[in-house]
Coordinates of C-alpha atoms in Angstrom, one line a residue:
M273 CA 0.0 0.0 0.0
A274 CA 1.2 3.5 -0.8
G275 CA 0.0 6.8 0.6
V276 CA -3.2 5.3 2.2
E277 CA -5.4 7.8 4.0
K278 CA -8.7 7.2 5.7
F279 CA -11.2 9.7 7.2
F280 CA -14.2 9.2 9.4
G281 CA -15.9 12.5 9.0
A282 CA -13.4 15.2 10.0
F283 CA -11.3 12.7 11.9
Q284 CA -8.3 11.3 10.0
A285 CA -7.7 7.7 11.1
L286 CA -4.8 6.9 8.7
H287 CA -2.1 9.3 7.5
G288 CA -0.1 8.4 4.4
I289 CA 0.5 4.7 5.2
N290 CA 3.2 3.1 3.1
L291 CA 3.6 -0.7 3.8
T292 CA 4.6 -3.8 1.9
V293 CA 3.8 -7.3 3.2
H294 CA 5.9 -10.0 1.6
S295 CA 4.7 -13.5 0.7
G296 CA 5.1 -15.9 3.6
E297 CA 5.7 -13.1 6.1
A298 CA 4.1 -12.8 9.5
L299 CA 3.6 -9.1 10.0
V300 CA 2.4 -8.0 13.4
I301 CA 0.9 -4.5 13.9
V302 CA 1.1 -3.1 17.5
G303 CA 0.3 0.2 19.1
P304 CA -2.0 1.9 21.6
S305 CA -5.7 1.8 21.3
G306 CA -7.0 4.2 18.6
S307 CA -3.8 4.2 16.7
G308 CA -5.4 3.0 13.4
K309 CA -4.3 -0.6 13.5
S310 CA -7.7 -2.2 13.0
T311 CA -8.7 0.4 10.5
L312 CA -5.6 -0.4 8.5
C313 CA -6.4 -4.1 8.6
R314 CA -9.9 -3.6 7.5
C315 CA -8.9 -1.4 4.6
I316 CA -6.7 -4.2 3.1
N317 CA -9.8 -6.2 2.0
R318 CA -12.1 -3.1 1.7
L319 CA -14.2 -3.6 4.8
E320 CA -13.3 0.1 5.0
T321 CA -12.9 2.2 1.9
I322 CA -9.8 4.4 1.6
D323 CA -9.9 8.1 0.8
A324 CA -6.5 8.4 -0.8
G325 CA -3.6 6.3 -1.9
R326 CA -3.6 2.8 -3.3
I327 CA -3.6 -0.8 -2.1
M328 CA -2.3 -3.6 -4.4
I329 CA -2.4 -7.3 -3.9
D330 CA -0.1 -9.5 -6.1
G331 CA 0.6 -6.4 -8.3
E332 CA -3.1 -5.7 -8.9
L333 CA -5.0 -2.7 -7.6
L334 CA -7.5 -3.6 -4.9
P335 CA -10.9 -3.8 -6.6
E336 CA -13.7 -1.5 -5.3
E337 CA -16.8 -3.7 -5.8
G338 CA -18.5 -6.5 -7.6
R339 CA -17.1 -9.9 -8.5
A340 CA -13.5 -8.8 -8.4
L341 CA -13.9 -7.7 -4.8
A342 CA -15.6 -11.0 -3.9
R343 CA -12.8 -12.9 -5.5
L344 CA -10.3 -10.9 -3.5
R345 CA -12.1 -11.6 -0.2
A346 CA -11.9 -15.3 -1.1
E347 CA -8.1 -15.0 -1.5
V348 CA -7.6 -12.8 1.6
G349 CA -9.1 -14.4 4.7
M350 CA -10.0 -12.5 7.8
V351 CA -10.4 -13.5 11.5
F352 CA -12.2 -11.0 13.6
Q353 CA -12.4 -10.1 17.3
S354 CA -15.9 -11.6 17.5
F355 CA -15.9 -15.0 15.9
N356 CA -18.8 -14.3 13.4
L357 CA -19.7 -18.0 13.2
F358 CA -23.2 -19.0 12.0
A359 CA -25.0 -20.0 15.2
H360 CA -27.4 -22.4 13.5
K361 CA -24.6 -24.3 11.8
T362 CA -22.1 -26.8 13.3
A363 CA -18.4 -26.2 13.3
L364 CA -17.9 -28.3 10.3
E365 CA -20.8 -26.6 8.4
N366 CA -19.3 -23.2 9.2
V367 CA -16.0 -24.3 7.8
T368 CA -17.4 -25.9 4.6
L369 CA -19.9 -23.2 3.7
G370 CA -17.4 -21.0 1.8
P371 CA -15.8 -23.8 -0.2
T372 CA -19.1 -25.2 -1.3
K373 CA -21.0 -22.0 -2.0
V374 CA -18.2 -19.7 -3.3
K375 CA -15.6 -22.1 -4.8
R376 CA -18.2 -24.8 -5.8
I377 CA -16.2 -27.6 -4.2
P378 CA -18.2 -30.8 -3.9
R379 CA -19.6 -31.3 -0.4
E380 CA -17.8 -34.5 0.2
A381 CA -14.4 -33.0 -0.7
A382 CA -15.2 -29.9 1.3
E383 CA -16.2 -31.9 4.4
R384 CA -13.0 -34.0 4.1
Q385 CA -10.9 -30.8 3.9
G386 CA -12.9 -29.2 6.7
R387 CA -12.3 -32.1 9.1
E388 CA -8.6 -32.0 8.3
L389 CA -8.5 -28.3 9.1
L390 CA -10.5 -28.7 12.3
D391 CA -8.0 -31.3 13.4
R392 CA -5.2 -29.0 12.4
V393 CA -6.4 -26.2 14.8
G394 CA -7.2 -28.7 17.5
V395 CA -11.0 -28.9 17.5
G396 CA -11.6 -32.0 15.3
A397 CA -13.6 -33.6 18.0
K398 CA -16.0 -30.6 17.9
A399 CA -17.0 -30.9 14.2
G400 CA -20.6 -31.6 15.1
S401 CA -20.9 -29.0 17.8
Y402 CA -22.7 -25.7 17.4
P403 CA -21.0 -22.4 18.4
A404 CA -23.0 -22.1 21.6
Q405 CA -21.6 -25.5 22.7
L406 CA -18.0 -24.3 22.2
S407 CA -15.7 -22.2 24.4
G408 CA -14.5 -18.8 23.0
G409 CA -11.1 -20.3 22.2
Q410 CA -12.7 -23.2 20.3
Q411 CA -15.0 -20.8 18.4
Q412 CA -12.0 -18.7 17.4
R413 CA -10.1 -21.8 16.2
V414 CA -13.1 -22.8 14.1
A415 CA -13.0 -19.3 12.6
I416 CA -9.4 -19.8 11.7
A417 CA -10.2 -23.1 10.1
R418 CA -13.0 -21.4 8.2
A419 CA -10.5 -18.8 6.8
L420 CA -8.0 -21.6 5.9
A421 CA -10.7 -23.5 4.1
M422 CA -10.8 -21.0 1.3
E423 CA -7.0 -21.6 0.7
P424 CA -6.3 -17.9 1.0
K425 CA -3.1 -16.2 -0.2
A426 CA -3.0 -14.3 3.1
I427 CA -5.0 -14.1 6.4
L428 CA -5.8 -10.9 8.3
F429 CA -6.2 -11.2 12.1
D430 CA -7.9 -8.2 13.8
E431 CA -7.2 -8.6 17.5
P432 CA -8.3 -12.2 17.4
T433 CA -7.9 -12.8 21.1
S434 CA -9.3 -9.6 22.5
A435 CA -12.8 -11.1 23.2
L436 CA -11.4 -14.3 24.8
D437 CA -11.1 -15.2 28.5
P438 CA -7.5 -15.4 29.5
E439 CA -7.4 -19.2 29.7
Y440 CA -8.3 -19.5 26.0
I441 CA -5.9 -16.9 24.6
A442 CA -2.8 -19.2 24.5
E443 CA -4.6 -21.9 22.5
V444 CA -5.5 -19.5 19.8
L445 CA -2.1 -17.9 19.7
D446 CA -0.5 -21.3 19.4
V447 CA -2.5 -22.1 16.3
M448 CA -1.5 -18.7 14.8
A449 CA 2.1 -19.3 15.7
G450 CA 1.9 -22.6 13.9
L451 CA 0.5 -20.9 10.8
A452 CA 3.4 -18.5 10.9
R453 CA 5.9 -21.3 11.1
D454 CA 4.2 -23.0 8.1
G455 CA 4.8 -19.8 6.0
M456 CA 1.2 -18.5 5.9
T457 CA 1.2 -14.8 4.9
M458 CA -0.3 -13.1 7.9
V459 CA -1.1 -9.6 9.0
V460 CA -1.9 -9.6 12.7
V461 CA -3.2 -6.7 14.8
T462 CA -2.7 -7.7 18.5
H463 CA -2.0 -6.5 22.0
E464 CA -0.3 -9.9 22.8
M465 CA 3.4 -8.8 23.0
G466 CA 4.6 -12.4 23.7
F467 CA 3.1 -13.6 20.5
A468 CA 4.5 -10.6 18.6
R469 CA 8.0 -11.3 19.9
R470 CA 8.0 -15.0 19.1
A471 CA 6.0 -15.3 16.0
A472 CA 6.5 -12.1 14.0
D473 CA 8.9 -11.8 11.1
R474 CA 8.4 -8.0 11.3
I475 CA 6.8 -5.6 13.8
V476 CA 5.0 -2.4 12.7
F477 CA 4.3 0.1 15.5
M478 CA 1.5 2.6 14.9
A479 CA 0.3 5.6 16.8
D480 CA -2.1 8.4 15.8
G481 CA -2.8 6.8 12.4
R482 CA 0.9 6.7 11.4
I483 CA 3.6 4.0 11.2
L484 CA 6.3 5.2 13.5
E485 CA 8.6 2.2 13.4
E486 CA 9.0 -1.1 11.7
G487 CA 11.6 -3.8 12.0
A488 CA 12.6 -7.2 13.4
P489 CA 11.0 -8.1 16.7
E490 CA 14.3 -8.2 18.6
S491 CA 15.2 -4.6 17.5
F492 CA 11.7 -3.3 18.3
F493 CA 11.5 -4.8 21.8
D494 CA 15.1 -4.4 22.8
S495 CA 15.9 -1.0 21.3
P496 CA 12.9 0.9 20.0
R497 CA 13.9 4.0 18.1
T498 CA 11.1 6.4 19.1
Q499 CA 10.1 7.8 22.4
R500 CA 6.5 6.9 21.6
A501 CA 7.4 3.2 21.2
R502 CA 9.5 3.2 24.3
D503 CA 6.6 4.7 26.3
F504 CA 4.2 2.1 24.8
L505 CA 6.4 -0.8 25.6
A506 CA 7.1 0.4 29.2
R507 CA 3.4 0.7 29.8
I508 CA 2.2 -2.5 28.2
L509 CA 5.1 -4.8 29.4
T510 CA 4.8 -3.7 33.0
N511 CA 1.0 -4.2 33.2

């Protein structure tokens, strides 16, 4: 993305964002609340429109609407704070819905793949359970399996553990760390600094709608360049 700007009325949420995400990279975006992290994440697949600049995926401009945008959303998965599962469908049905309806994969093949993905994220035994019968951590792992079922080029994670009880956070972060090790292209907005340190290939630090720093996790955590990042880390790592 180059020169990306976003306004909500008179409020400017993003100021001239320039950022490249490389194939196979786990990019983690951190920063204080209200810094524009989630807005940036949502702009990448046009859940939010941008007011200036451009976003390109695989060398093509991000489509604005229609079938091209639907195709993009099939290629760029997203995992939200709230799990957004269909309450009246089982875990397996939630995972197979996209492949059967959007990609027209035969149901038997989609179910076979869906069971493999539920096993991969550690909830294979819950394939027949409905969301209300699952813990928050289990629901979020089903949501990750659902994103993976579309065989995306990349997955966006918008604070995927913020709605979870503390005991379920680690199980979701472990699944995400496994995806990073497997080379999935990921953009992760999170407050989980331990995950950022161990799983990120690169850290982006945002404040007030701007990228103030980016670099390797060890350099960001051990020797942040800006006072704003030092203040952020001092506050969040001591709480």
